[in-house]
Short mmCIF file of C-alpha atoms in Angstrom, two decimals:
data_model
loop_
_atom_site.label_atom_id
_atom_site.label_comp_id
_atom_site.label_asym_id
_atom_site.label_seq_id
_atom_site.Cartn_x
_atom_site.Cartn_y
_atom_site.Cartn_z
CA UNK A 84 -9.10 9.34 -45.62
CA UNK A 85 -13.46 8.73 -45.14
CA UNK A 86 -14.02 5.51 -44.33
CA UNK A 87 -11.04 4.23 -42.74
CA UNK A 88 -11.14 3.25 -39.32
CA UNK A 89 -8.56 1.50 -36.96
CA UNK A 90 -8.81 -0.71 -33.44
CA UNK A 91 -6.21 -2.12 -30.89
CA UNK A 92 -5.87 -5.76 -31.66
CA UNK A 93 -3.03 -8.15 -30.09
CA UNK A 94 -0.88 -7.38 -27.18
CA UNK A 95 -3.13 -3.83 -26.42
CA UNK A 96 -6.27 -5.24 -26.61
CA UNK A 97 -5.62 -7.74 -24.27
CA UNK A 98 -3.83 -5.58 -21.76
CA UNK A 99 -6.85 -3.05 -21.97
CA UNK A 100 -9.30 -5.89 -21.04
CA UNK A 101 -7.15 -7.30 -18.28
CA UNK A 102 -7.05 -4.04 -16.81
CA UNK A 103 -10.75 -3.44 -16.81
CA UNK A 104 -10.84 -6.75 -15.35
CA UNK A 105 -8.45 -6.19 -12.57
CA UNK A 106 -10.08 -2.63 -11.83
CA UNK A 107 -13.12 -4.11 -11.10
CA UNK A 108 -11.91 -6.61 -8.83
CA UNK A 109 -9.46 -4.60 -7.00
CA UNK A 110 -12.51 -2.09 -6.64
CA UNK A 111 -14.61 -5.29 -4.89
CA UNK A 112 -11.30 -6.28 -3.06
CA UNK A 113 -10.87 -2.53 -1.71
CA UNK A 114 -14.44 -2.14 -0.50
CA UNK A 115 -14.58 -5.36 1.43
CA UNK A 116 -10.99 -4.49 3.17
CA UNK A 117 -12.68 -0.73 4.08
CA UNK A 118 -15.50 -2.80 5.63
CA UNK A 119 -13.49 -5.02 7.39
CA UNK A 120 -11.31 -2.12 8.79
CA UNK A 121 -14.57 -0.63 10.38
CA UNK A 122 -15.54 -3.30 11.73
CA UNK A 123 -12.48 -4.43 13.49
CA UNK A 124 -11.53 -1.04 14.48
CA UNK A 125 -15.22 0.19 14.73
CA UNK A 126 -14.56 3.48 13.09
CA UNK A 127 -15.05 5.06 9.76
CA UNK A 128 -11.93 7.53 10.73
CA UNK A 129 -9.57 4.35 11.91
CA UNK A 130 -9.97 3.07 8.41
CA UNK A 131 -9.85 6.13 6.23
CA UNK A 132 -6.21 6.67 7.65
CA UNK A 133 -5.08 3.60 7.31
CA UNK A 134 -6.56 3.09 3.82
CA UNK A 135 -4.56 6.43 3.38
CA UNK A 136 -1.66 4.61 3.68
CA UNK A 137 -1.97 2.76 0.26
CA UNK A 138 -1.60 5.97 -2.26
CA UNK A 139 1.26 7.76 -0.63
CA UNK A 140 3.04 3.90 -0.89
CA UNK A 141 2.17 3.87 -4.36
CA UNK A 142 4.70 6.82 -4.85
CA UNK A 143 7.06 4.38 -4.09
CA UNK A 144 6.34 2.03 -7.14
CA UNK A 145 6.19 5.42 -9.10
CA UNK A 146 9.33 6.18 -8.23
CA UNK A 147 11.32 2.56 -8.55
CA UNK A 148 10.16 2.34 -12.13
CA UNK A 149 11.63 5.64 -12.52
CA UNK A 150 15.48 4.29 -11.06
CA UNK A 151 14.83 1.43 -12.71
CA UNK A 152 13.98 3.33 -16.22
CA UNK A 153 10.93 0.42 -16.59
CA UNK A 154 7.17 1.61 -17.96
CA UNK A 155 4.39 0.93 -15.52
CA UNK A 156 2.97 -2.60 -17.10
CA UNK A 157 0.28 -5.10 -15.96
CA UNK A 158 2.95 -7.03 -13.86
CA UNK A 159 3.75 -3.57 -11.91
CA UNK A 160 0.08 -3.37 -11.29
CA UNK A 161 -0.17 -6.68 -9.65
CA UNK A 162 3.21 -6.03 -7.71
CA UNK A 163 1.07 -2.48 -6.32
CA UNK A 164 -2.03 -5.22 -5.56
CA UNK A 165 0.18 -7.14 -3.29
CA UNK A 166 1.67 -3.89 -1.86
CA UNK A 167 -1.73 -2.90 -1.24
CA UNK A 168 -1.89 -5.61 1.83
CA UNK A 169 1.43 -5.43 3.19
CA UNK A 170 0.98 -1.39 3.88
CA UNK A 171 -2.74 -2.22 5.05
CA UNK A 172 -0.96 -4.85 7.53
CA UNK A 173 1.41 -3.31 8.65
CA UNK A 174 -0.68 -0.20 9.61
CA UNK A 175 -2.87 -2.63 11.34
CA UNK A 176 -0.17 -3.85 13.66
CA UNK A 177 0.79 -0.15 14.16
CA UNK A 178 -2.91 0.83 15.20
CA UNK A 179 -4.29 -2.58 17.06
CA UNK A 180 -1.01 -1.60 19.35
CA UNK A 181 -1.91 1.95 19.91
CA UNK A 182 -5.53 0.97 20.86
CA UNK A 183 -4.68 -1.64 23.15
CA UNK A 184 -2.47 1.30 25.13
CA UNK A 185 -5.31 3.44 25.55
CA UNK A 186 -7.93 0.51 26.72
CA UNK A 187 -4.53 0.01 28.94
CA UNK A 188 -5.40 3.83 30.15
CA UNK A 189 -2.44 5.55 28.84
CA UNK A 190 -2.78 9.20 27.13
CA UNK A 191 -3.00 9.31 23.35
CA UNK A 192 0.02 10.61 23.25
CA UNK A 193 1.86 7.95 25.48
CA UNK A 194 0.09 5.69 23.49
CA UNK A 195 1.21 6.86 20.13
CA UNK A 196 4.71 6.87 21.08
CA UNK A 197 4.33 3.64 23.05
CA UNK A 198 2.86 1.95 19.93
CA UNK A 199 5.67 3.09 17.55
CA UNK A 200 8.68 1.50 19.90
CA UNK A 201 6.77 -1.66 20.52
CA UNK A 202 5.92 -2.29 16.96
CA UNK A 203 8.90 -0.27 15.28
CA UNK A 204 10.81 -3.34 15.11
CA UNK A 205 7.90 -6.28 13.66
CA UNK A 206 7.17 -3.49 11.19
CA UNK A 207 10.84 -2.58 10.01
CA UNK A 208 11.98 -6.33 10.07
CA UNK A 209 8.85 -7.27 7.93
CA UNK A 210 9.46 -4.62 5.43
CA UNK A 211 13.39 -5.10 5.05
CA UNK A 212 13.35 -8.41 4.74
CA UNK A 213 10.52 -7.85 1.68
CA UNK A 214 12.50 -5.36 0.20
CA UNK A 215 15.82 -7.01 0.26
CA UNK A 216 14.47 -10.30 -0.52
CA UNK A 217 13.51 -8.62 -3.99
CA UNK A 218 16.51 -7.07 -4.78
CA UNK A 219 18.15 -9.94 -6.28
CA UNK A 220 15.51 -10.01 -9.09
CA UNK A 221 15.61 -6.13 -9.51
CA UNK A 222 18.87 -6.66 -11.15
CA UNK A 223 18.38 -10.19 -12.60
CA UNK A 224 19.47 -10.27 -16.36
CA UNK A 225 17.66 -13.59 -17.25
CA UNK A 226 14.80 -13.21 -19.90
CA UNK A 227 13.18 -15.20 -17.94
CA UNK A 228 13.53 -12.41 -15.15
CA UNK A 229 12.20 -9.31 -17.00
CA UNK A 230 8.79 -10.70 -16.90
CA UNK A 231 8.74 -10.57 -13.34
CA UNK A 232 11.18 -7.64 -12.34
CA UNK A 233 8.12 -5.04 -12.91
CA UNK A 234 6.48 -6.66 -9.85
CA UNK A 235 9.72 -6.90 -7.74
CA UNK A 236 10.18 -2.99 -8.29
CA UNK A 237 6.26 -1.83 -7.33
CA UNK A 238 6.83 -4.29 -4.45
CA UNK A 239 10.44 -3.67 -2.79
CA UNK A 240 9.92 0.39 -3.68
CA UNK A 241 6.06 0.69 -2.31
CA UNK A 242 7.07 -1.23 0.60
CA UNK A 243 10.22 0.55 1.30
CA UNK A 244 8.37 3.74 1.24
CA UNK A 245 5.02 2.74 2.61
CA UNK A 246 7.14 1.63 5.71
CA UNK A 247 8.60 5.30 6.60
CA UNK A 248 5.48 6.99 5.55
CA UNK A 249 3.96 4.35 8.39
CA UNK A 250 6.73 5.34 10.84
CA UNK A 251 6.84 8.68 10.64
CA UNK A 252 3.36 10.13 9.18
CA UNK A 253 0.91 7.68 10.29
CA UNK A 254 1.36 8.69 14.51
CA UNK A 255 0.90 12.42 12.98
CA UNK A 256 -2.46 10.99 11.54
CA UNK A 257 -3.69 9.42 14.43
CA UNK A 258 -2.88 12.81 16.80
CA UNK A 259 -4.11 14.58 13.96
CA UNK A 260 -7.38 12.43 14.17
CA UNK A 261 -7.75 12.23 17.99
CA UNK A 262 -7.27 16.00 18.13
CA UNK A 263 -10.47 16.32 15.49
CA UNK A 264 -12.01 14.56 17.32
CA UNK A 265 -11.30 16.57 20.23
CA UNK A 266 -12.20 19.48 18.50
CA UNK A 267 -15.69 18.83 17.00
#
């Protein structure tokens, strides 16, 4: 019918908002961890890969909601935020090892492989004990639970995956960088 127009009000409205809200400061957040990447590492490439790290962990909360059958909500979002800086650490311990080996003189490739013993273990134990410390509230029944359980799933899933994407892709990153480098 002319004339009759409709808007979100309650429980939408307010979830739009907060998410405009929370876009713009995980935008800020982001952009100040890039620049603190490059300057630790004092590369543009460094950070770029290890900032690559975040979207192929967010498969993982992708797929957890899927097992879980839950919709993506504004708790899942904040569970992906917190993801966001375990992955980014745990890359970091990965890399800050690998560039110590080569200040150490060893080859890229010794160092690579070097890196991924020495720090398989910190990185493994960190993430396990993240994920499985979650689990319990994955399949907590409470009502009191369900508020939370969206953030337990992005959390526990991203991590779990973020941790063999950091195992096994991100050494075929940093050969794949060094040999660019190499290259050009």
């Amino acid at each position: 019918f002319a004339g009759i127009r409709y808007m979100y009000q309650g429980q939408q409205k307010y979830s739009k908002e907060a998410m405009g809200q929370a876009g713009k400061y995980y935008t800020f957040a982001f952009v100040i961890m890039f620049f603190i990447l490059v300057l630790h590492f004092k590369s543009v490439p460094k950070a770029i890969i290890i900032i690559l790290m975040i979207p192929i962990s967010l498969l993982g909360v992708a797929w957890g909601h899927g097992l879980h059958g839950q919709p993506l909500s504004m708790m899942s979002l904040w569970g992906a935020v917190a993801l966001t800086g375990v992955i980014i650490n745990d890359a970091i311990v990965y890399f800050a090892k690998y560039d110590g080996l080569l200040l150490e003189g060893k080859t890229v490739t010794e160092a690579v492989k070097e890196a991924g013993k020495v720090r398989l273990r910190p990185i493994i134990l960190t993430s396990i004990t993240t994920s499985v410390g979650l689990f319990p509230m994955l399949f907590e029944k409470s009502v009191q639970a369900q508020f939370l359980i969206p953030m337990a799933i992005s959390l526990a899933y991203g991590v779990a995956l973020g941790t063999v994407f950091i195992l096994l892709f991100f050494p075929v990153l940093i050969m794949l960088l060094n040999d660019f480098r190499v290259y050009t």
